[in-house]
PDB file of C-alpha atoms in Angstrom:
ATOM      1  CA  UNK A 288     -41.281 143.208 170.082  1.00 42.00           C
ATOM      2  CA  UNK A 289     -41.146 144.509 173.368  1.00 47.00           C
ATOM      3  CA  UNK A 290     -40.860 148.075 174.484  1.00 52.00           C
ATOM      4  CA  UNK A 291     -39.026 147.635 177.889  1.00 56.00           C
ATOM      5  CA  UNK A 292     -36.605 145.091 179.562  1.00 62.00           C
ATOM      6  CA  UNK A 293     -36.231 144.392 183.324  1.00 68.00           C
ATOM      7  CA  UNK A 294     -33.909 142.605 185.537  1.00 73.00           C
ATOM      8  CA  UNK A 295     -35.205 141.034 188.662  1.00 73.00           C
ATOM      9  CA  UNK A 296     -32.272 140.439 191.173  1.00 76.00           C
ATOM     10  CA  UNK A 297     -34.428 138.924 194.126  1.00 72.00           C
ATOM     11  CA  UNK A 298     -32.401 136.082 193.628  1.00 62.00           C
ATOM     12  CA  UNK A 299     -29.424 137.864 194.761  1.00 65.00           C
ATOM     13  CA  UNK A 300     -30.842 139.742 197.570  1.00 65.00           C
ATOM     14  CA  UNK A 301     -32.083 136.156 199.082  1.00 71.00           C
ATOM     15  CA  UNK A 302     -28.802 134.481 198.110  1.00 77.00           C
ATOM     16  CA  UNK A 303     -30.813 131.486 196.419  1.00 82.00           C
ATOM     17  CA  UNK A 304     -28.527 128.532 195.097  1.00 86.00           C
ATOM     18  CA  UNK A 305     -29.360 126.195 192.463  1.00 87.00           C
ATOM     19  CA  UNK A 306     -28.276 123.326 190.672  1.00 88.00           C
ATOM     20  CA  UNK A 307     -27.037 123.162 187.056  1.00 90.00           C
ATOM     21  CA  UNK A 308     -28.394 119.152 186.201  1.00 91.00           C
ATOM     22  CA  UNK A 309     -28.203 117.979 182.634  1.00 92.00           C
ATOM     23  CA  UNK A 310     -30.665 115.845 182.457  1.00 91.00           C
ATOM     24  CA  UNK A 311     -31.396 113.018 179.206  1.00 88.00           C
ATOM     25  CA  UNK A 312     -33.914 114.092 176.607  1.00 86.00           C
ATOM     26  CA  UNK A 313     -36.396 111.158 177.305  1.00 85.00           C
ATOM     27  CA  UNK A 314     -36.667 112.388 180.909  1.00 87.00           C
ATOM     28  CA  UNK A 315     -37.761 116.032 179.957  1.00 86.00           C
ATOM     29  CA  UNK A 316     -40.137 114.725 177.275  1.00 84.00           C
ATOM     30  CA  UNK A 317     -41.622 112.558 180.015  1.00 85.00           C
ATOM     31  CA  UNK A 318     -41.615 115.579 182.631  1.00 86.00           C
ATOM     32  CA  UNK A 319     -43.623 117.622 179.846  1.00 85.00           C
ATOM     33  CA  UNK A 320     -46.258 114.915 180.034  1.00 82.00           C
ATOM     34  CA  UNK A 321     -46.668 116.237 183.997  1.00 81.00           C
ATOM     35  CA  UNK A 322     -49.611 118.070 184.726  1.00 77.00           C
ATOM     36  CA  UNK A 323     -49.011 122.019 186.061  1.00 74.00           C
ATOM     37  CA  UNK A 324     -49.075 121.875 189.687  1.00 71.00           C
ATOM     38  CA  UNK A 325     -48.375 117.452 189.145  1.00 75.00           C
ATOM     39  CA  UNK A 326     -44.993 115.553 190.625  1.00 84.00           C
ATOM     40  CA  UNK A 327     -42.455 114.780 188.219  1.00 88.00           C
ATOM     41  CA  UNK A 328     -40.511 112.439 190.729  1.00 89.00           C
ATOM     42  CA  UNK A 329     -38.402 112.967 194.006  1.00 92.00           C
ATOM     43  CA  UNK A 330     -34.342 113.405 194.823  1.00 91.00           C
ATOM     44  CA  UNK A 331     -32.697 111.466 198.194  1.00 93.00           C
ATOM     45  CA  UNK A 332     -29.570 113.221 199.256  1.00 91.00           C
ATOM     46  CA  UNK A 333     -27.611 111.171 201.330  1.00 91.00           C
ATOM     47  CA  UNK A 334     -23.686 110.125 202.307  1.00 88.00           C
ATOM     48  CA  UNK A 335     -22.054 106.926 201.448  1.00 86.00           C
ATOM     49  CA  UNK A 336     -18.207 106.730 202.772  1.00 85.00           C
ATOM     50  CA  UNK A 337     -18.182 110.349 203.342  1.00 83.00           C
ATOM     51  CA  UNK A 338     -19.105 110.745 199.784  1.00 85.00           C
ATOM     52  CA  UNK A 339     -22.174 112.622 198.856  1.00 85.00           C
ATOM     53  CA  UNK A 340     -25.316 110.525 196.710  1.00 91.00           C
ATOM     54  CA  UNK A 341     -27.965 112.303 194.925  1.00 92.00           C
ATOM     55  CA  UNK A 342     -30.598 110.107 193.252  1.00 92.00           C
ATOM     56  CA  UNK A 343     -33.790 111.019 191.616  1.00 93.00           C
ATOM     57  CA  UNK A 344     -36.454 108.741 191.244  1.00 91.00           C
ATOM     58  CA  UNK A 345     -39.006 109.228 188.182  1.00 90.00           C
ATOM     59  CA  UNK A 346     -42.505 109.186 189.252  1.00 88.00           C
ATOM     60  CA  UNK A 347     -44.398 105.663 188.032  1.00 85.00           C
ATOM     61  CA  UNK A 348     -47.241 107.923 186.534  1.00 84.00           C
ATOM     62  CA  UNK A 349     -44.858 109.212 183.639  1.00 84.00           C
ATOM     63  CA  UNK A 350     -42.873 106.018 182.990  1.00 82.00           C
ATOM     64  CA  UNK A 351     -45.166 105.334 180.080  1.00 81.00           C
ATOM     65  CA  UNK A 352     -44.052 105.413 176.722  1.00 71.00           C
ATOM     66  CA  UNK A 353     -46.486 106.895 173.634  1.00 63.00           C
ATOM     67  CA  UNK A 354     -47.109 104.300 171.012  1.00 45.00           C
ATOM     68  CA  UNK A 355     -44.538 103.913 168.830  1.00 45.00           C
ATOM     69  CA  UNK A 356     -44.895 101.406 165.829  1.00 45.00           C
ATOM     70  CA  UNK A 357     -44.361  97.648 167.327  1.00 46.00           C
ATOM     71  CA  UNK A 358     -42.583  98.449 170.514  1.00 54.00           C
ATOM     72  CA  UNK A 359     -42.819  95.866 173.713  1.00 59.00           C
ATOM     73  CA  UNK A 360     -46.328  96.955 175.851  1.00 62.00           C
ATOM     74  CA  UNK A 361     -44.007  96.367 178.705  1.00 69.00           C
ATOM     75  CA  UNK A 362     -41.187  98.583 177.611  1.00 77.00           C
ATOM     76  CA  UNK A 363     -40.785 101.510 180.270  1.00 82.00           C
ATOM     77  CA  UNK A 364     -38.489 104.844 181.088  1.00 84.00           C
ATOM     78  CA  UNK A 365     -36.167 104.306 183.571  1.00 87.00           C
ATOM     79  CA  UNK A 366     -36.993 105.290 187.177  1.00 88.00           C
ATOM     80  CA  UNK A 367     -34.031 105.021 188.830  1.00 90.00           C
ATOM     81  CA  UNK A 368     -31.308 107.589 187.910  1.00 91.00           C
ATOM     82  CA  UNK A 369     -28.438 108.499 190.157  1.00 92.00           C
ATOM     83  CA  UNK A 370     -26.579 111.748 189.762  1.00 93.00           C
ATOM     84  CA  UNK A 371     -22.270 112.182 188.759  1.00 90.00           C
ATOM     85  CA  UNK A 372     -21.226 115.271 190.766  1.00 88.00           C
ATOM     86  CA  UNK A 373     -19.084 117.397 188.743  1.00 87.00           C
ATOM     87  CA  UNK A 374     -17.182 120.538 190.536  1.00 86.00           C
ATOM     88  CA  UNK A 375     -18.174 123.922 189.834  1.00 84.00           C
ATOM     89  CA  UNK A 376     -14.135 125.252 189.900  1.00 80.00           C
ATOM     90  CA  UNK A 377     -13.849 128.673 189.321  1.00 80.00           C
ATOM     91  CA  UNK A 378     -17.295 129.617 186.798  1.00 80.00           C
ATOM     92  CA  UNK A 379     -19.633 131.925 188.291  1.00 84.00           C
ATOM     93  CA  UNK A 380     -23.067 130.721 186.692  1.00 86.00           C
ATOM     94  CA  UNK A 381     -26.283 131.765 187.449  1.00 85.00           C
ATOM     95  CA  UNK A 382     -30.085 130.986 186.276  1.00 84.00           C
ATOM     96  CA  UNK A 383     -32.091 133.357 184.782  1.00 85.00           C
ATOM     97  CA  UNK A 384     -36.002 132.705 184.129  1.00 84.00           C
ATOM     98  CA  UNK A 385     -38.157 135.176 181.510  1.00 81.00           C
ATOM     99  CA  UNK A 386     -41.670 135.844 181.711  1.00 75.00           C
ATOM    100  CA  UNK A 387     -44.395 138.182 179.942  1.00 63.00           C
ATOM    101  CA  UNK A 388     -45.894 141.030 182.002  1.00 59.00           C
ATOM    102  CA  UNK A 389     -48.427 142.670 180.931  1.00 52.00           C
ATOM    103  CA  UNK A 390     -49.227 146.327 181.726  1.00 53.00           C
ATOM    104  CA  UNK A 391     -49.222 149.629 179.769  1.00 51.00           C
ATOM    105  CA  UNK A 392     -46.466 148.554 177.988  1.00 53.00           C
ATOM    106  CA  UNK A 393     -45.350 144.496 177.501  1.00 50.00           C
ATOM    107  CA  UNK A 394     -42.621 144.012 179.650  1.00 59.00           C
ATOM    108  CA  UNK A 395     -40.110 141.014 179.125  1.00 69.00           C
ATOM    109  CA  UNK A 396     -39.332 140.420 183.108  1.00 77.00           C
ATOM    110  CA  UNK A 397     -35.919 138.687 183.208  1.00 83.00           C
ATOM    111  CA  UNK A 398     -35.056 137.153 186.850  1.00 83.00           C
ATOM    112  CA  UNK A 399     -32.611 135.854 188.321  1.00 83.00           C
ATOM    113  CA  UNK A 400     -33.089 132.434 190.215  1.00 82.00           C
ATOM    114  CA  UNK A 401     -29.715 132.149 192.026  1.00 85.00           C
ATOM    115  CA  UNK A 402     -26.316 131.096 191.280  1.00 86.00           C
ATOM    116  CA  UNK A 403     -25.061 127.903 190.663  1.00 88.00           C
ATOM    117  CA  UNK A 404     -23.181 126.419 193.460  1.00 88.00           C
ATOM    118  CA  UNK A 405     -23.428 122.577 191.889  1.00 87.00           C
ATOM    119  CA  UNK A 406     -23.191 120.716 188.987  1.00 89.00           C
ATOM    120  CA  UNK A 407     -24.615 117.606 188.490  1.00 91.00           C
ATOM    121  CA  UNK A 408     -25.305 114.755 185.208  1.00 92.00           C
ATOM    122  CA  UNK A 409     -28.797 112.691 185.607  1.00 91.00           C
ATOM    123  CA  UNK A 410     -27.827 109.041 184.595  1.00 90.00           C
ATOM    124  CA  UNK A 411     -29.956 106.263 184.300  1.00 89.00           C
ATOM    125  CA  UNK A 412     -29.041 102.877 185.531  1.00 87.00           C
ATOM    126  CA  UNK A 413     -27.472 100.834 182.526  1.00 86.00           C
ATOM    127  CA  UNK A 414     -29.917  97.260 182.224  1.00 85.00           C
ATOM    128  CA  UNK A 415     -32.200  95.271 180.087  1.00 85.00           C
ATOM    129  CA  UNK A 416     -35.002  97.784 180.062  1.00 83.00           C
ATOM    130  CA  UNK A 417     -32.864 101.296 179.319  1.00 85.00           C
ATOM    131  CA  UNK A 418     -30.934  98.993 176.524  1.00 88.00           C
ATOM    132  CA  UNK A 419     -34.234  98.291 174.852  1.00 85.00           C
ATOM    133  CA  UNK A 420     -35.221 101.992 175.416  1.00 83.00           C
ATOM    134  CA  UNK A 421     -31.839 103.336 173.085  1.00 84.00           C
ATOM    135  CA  UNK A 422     -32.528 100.583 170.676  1.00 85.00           C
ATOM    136  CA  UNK A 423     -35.947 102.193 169.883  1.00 83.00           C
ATOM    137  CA  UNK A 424     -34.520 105.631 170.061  1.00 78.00           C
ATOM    138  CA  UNK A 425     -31.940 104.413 167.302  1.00 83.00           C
ATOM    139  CA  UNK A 426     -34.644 102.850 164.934  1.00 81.00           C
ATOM    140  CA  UNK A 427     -36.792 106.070 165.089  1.00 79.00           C
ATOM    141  CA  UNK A 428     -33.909 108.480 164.291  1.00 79.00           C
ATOM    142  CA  UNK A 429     -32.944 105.844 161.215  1.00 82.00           C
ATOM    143  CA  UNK A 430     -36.980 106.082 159.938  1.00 81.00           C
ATOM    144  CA  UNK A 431     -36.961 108.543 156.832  1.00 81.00           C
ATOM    145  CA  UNK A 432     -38.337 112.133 157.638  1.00 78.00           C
ATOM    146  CA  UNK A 433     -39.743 111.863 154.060  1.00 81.00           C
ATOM    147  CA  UNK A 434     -41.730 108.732 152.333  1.00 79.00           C
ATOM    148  CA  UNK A 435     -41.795 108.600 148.387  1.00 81.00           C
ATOM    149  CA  UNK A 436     -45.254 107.003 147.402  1.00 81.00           C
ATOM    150  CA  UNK A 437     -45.998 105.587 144.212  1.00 83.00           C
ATOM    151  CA  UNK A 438     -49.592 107.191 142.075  1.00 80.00           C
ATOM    152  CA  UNK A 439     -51.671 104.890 140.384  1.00 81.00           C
ATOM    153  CA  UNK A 440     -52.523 107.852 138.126  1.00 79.00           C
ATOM    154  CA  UNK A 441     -51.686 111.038 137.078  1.00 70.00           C
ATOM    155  CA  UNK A 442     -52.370 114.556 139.474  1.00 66.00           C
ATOM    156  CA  UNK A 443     -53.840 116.740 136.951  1.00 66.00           C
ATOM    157  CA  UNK A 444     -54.915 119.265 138.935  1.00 64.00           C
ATOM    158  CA  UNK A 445     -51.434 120.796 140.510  1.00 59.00           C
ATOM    159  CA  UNK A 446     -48.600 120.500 138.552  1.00 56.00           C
ATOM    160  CA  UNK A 447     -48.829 121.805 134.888  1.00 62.00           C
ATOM    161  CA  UNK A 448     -46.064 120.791 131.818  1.00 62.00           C
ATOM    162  CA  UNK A 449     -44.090 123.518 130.162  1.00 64.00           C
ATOM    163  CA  UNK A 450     -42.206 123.627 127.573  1.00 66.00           C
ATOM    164  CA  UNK A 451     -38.607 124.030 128.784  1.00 68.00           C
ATOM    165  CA  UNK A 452     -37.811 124.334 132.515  1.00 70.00           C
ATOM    166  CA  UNK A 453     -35.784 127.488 133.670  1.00 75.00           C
ATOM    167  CA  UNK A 454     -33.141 125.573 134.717  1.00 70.00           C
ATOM    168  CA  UNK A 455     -32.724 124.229 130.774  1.00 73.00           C
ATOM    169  CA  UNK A 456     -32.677 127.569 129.838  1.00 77.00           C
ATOM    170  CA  UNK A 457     -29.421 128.567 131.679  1.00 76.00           C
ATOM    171  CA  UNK A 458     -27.662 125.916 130.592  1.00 70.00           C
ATOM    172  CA  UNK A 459     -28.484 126.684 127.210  1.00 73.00           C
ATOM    173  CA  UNK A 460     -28.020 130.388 127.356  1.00 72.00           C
ATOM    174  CA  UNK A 461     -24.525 129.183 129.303  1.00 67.00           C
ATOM    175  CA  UNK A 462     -23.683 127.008 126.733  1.00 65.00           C
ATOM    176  CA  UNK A 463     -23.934 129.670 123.801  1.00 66.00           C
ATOM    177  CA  UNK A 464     -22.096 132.269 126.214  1.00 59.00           C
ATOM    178  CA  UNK A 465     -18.946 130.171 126.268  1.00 56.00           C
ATOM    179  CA  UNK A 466     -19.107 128.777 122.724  1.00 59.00           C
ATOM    180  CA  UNK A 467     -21.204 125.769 123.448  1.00 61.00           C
ATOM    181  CA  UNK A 468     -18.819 124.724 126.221  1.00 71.00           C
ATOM    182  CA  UNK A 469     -19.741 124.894 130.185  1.00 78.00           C
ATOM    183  CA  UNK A 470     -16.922 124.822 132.876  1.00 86.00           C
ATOM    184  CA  UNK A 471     -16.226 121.590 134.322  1.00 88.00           C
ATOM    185  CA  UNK A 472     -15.446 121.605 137.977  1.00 89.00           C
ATOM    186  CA  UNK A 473     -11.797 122.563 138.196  1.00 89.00           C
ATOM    187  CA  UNK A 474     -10.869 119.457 140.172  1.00 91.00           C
ATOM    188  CA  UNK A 475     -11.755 117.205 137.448  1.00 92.00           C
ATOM    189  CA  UNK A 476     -10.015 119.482 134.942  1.00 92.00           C
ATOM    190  CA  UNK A 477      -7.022 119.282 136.744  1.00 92.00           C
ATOM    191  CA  UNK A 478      -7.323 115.546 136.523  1.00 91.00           C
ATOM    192  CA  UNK A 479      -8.228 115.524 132.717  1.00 91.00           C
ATOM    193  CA  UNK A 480      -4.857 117.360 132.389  1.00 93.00           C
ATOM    194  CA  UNK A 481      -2.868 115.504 134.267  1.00 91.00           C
ATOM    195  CA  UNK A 482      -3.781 112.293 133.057  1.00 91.00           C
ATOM    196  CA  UNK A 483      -2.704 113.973 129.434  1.00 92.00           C
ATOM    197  CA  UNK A 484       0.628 114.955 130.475  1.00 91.00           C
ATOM    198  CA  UNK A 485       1.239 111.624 132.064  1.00 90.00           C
ATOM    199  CA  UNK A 486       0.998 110.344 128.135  1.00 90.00           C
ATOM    200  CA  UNK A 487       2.791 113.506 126.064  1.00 91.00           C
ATOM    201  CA  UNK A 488       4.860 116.099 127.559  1.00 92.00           C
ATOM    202  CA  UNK A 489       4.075 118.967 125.275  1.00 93.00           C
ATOM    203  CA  UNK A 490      -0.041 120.140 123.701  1.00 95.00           C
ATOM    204  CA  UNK A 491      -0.823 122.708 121.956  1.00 94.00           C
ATOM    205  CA  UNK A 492      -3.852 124.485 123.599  1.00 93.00           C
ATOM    206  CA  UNK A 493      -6.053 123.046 120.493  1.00 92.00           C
ATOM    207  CA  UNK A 494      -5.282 119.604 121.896  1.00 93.00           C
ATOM    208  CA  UNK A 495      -6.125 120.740 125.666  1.00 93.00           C
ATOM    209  CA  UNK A 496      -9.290 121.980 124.294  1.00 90.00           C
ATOM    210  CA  UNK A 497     -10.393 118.738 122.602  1.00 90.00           C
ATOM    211  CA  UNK A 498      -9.214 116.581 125.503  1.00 91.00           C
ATOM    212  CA  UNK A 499     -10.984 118.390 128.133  1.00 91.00           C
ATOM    213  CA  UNK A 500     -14.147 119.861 126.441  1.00 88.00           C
ATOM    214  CA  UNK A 501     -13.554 123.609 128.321  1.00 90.00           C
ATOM    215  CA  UNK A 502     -13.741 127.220 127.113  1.00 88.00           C
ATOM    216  CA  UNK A 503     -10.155 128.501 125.835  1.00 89.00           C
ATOM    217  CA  UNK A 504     -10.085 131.055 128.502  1.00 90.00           C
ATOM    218  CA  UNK A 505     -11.133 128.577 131.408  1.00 91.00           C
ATOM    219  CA  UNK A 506      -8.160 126.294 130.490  1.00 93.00           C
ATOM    220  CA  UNK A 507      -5.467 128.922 129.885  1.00 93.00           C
ATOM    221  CA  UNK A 508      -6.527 130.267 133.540  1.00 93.00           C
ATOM    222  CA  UNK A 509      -5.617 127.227 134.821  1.00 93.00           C
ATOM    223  CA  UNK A 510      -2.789 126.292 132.682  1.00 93.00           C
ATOM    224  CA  UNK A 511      -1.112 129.374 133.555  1.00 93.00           C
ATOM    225  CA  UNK A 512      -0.973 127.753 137.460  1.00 92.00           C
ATOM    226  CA  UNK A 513       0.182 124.499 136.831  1.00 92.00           C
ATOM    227  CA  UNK A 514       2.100 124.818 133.200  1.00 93.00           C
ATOM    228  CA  UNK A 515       4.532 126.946 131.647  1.00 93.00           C
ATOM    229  CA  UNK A 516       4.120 128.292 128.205  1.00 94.00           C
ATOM    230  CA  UNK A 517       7.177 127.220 125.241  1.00 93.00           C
ATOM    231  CA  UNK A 518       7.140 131.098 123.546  1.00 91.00           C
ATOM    232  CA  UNK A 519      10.715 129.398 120.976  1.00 90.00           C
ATOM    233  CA  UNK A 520      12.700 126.641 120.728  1.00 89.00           C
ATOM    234  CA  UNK A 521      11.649 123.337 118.946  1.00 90.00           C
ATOM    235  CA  UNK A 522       8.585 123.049 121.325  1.00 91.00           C
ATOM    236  CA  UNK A 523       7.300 126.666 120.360  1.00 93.00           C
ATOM    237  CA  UNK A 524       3.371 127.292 121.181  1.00 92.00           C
ATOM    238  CA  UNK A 525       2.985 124.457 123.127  1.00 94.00           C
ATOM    239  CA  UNK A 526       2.795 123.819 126.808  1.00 94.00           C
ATOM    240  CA  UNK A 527       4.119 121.407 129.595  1.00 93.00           C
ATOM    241  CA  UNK A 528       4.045 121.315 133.159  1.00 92.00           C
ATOM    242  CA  UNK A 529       5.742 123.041 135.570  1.00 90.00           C
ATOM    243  CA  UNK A 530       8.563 120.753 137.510  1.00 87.00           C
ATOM    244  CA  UNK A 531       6.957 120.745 140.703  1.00 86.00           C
ATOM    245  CA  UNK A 532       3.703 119.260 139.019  1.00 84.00           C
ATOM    246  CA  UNK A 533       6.032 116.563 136.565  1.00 79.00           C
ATOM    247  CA  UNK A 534       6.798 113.139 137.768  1.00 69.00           C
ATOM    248  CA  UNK A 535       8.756 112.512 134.677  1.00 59.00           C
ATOM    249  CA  UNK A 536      12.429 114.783 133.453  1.00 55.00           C
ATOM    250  CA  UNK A 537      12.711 117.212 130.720  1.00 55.00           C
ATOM    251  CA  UNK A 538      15.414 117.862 128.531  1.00 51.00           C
ATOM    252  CA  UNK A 539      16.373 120.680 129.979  1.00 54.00           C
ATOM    253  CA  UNK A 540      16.311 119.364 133.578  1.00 52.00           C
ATOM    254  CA  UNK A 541      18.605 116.171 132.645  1.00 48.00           C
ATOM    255  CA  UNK A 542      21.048 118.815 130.749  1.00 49.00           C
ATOM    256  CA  UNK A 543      21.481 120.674 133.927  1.00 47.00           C
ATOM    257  CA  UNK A 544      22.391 117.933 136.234  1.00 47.00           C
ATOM    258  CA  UNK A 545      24.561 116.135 133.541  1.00 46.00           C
ATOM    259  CA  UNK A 546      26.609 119.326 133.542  1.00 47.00           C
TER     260      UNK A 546
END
């Protein structure tokens, strides 16, 4: 961790200006392949109509692709690749660069480069060759990050048998905490439930339980949201669902609107 933070503002004082370029992955993967002090390719500004051109052209030395599985031997990066000006409006960016000094102390040496005064995308000319390039970037982000592979005999010497894996333990020791029944998702006991009060208007919570397999607790909780309890009448200790959730009538509601 370091002990001590600096700000260099040199940038400011000598009222540098950069450019903000975004730039395609491929083309910074190739400029990493540059050697330190090497050329990584070279930028015409000119004016076309009284419009403004940037273009950078890649160096030929890093057009090369690595090897990768059957590609074309004469498949190539792009070279050519002009620049879409964008305006800069009303941001105030600047670049800052961070470097290791070493003295007494280790000093993280944060400096300012300049401030942005354009911004710019790096696009490479649409053809035959860049279409080619994007197909092979498509089947290598499809390739599995993990292969399965098949042992012609048993590893001995690693993994070891037991007798009951923790994670059969919990569900046993779940099991016997909620009387041998383990809650369901409560989507799908929703569904259960409604799918039985399509077919019967009133259960009893005996016949909930044996439809849906869940604690007594668990399906009262839920019961108590979607149903209403019958304390009397000639549908005592049962339930049935509230009206909002019904797509059939009760008794009750046809009563009402007959009177």
């Amino acid at each position: 961790m370091s002990d001590k933070t600096e700000v260099n503002l040199t940038g400011v004082k000598q009222n540098k200006s950069v450019w903000l370029v975004k730039v395609p992955k491929y083309l910074s993967q190739q400029w990493d392949k540059a050697t330190e002090k090497g050329e990584v390719g070279k930028i015409t500004i000119g004016k076309k109509q009284g419009k403004t051109e940037v273009h950078f052209s890649l160096d030929e030395d890093l057009t090369g692709l690595d090897a990768v599985g059957e590609q074309d031997a004469s498949l190539r990066v792009p070279r050519d690749h002009p620049f879409t000006m964008h305006p800069v409006g009303g941001q105030s960016m600047a670049v800052f660069s961070q470097s290791d000094t070493v003295t007494v102390f280790v000093v993280d040496e944060i400096s300012l480069e300049g401030l942005v005064v354009h911004r710019a995308e790096c696009r490479p000319v649409v053809n035959d060759n860049y279409m080619k390039l994007k197909k092979l970037q498509i089947q290598e982000s499809m390739k599995p990050q993990r292969l399965s592979q098949q042992l012609e005999r048993a590893v001995t010497n690693v993994f070891k048998p037991v007798a009951n894996h923790d994670f059969n333990l919990e569900y046993e020791k779940k099991k016997k905490s909620e009387g041998k029944m383990v809650r369901a998702d409560r989507q799908l006991v929703l569904d259960m439930l409604f799918s039985a009060f399509e077919k019967h208007q009133y259960y009893n919570i005996k016949d909930l339980v044996d439809i849906t397999k869940q604690p007594v607790t668990y399906l009262k909780e839920i019961m108590r949201e979607i149903g209403t309890y019958n304390s009397k009448g000639a549908h005592k200790s049962t339930w049935e669902l509230k009206s909002e959730y019904r797509h059939y009538q009760s008794a009750e509601d046809e009563d009402t609107q007959t009177s």
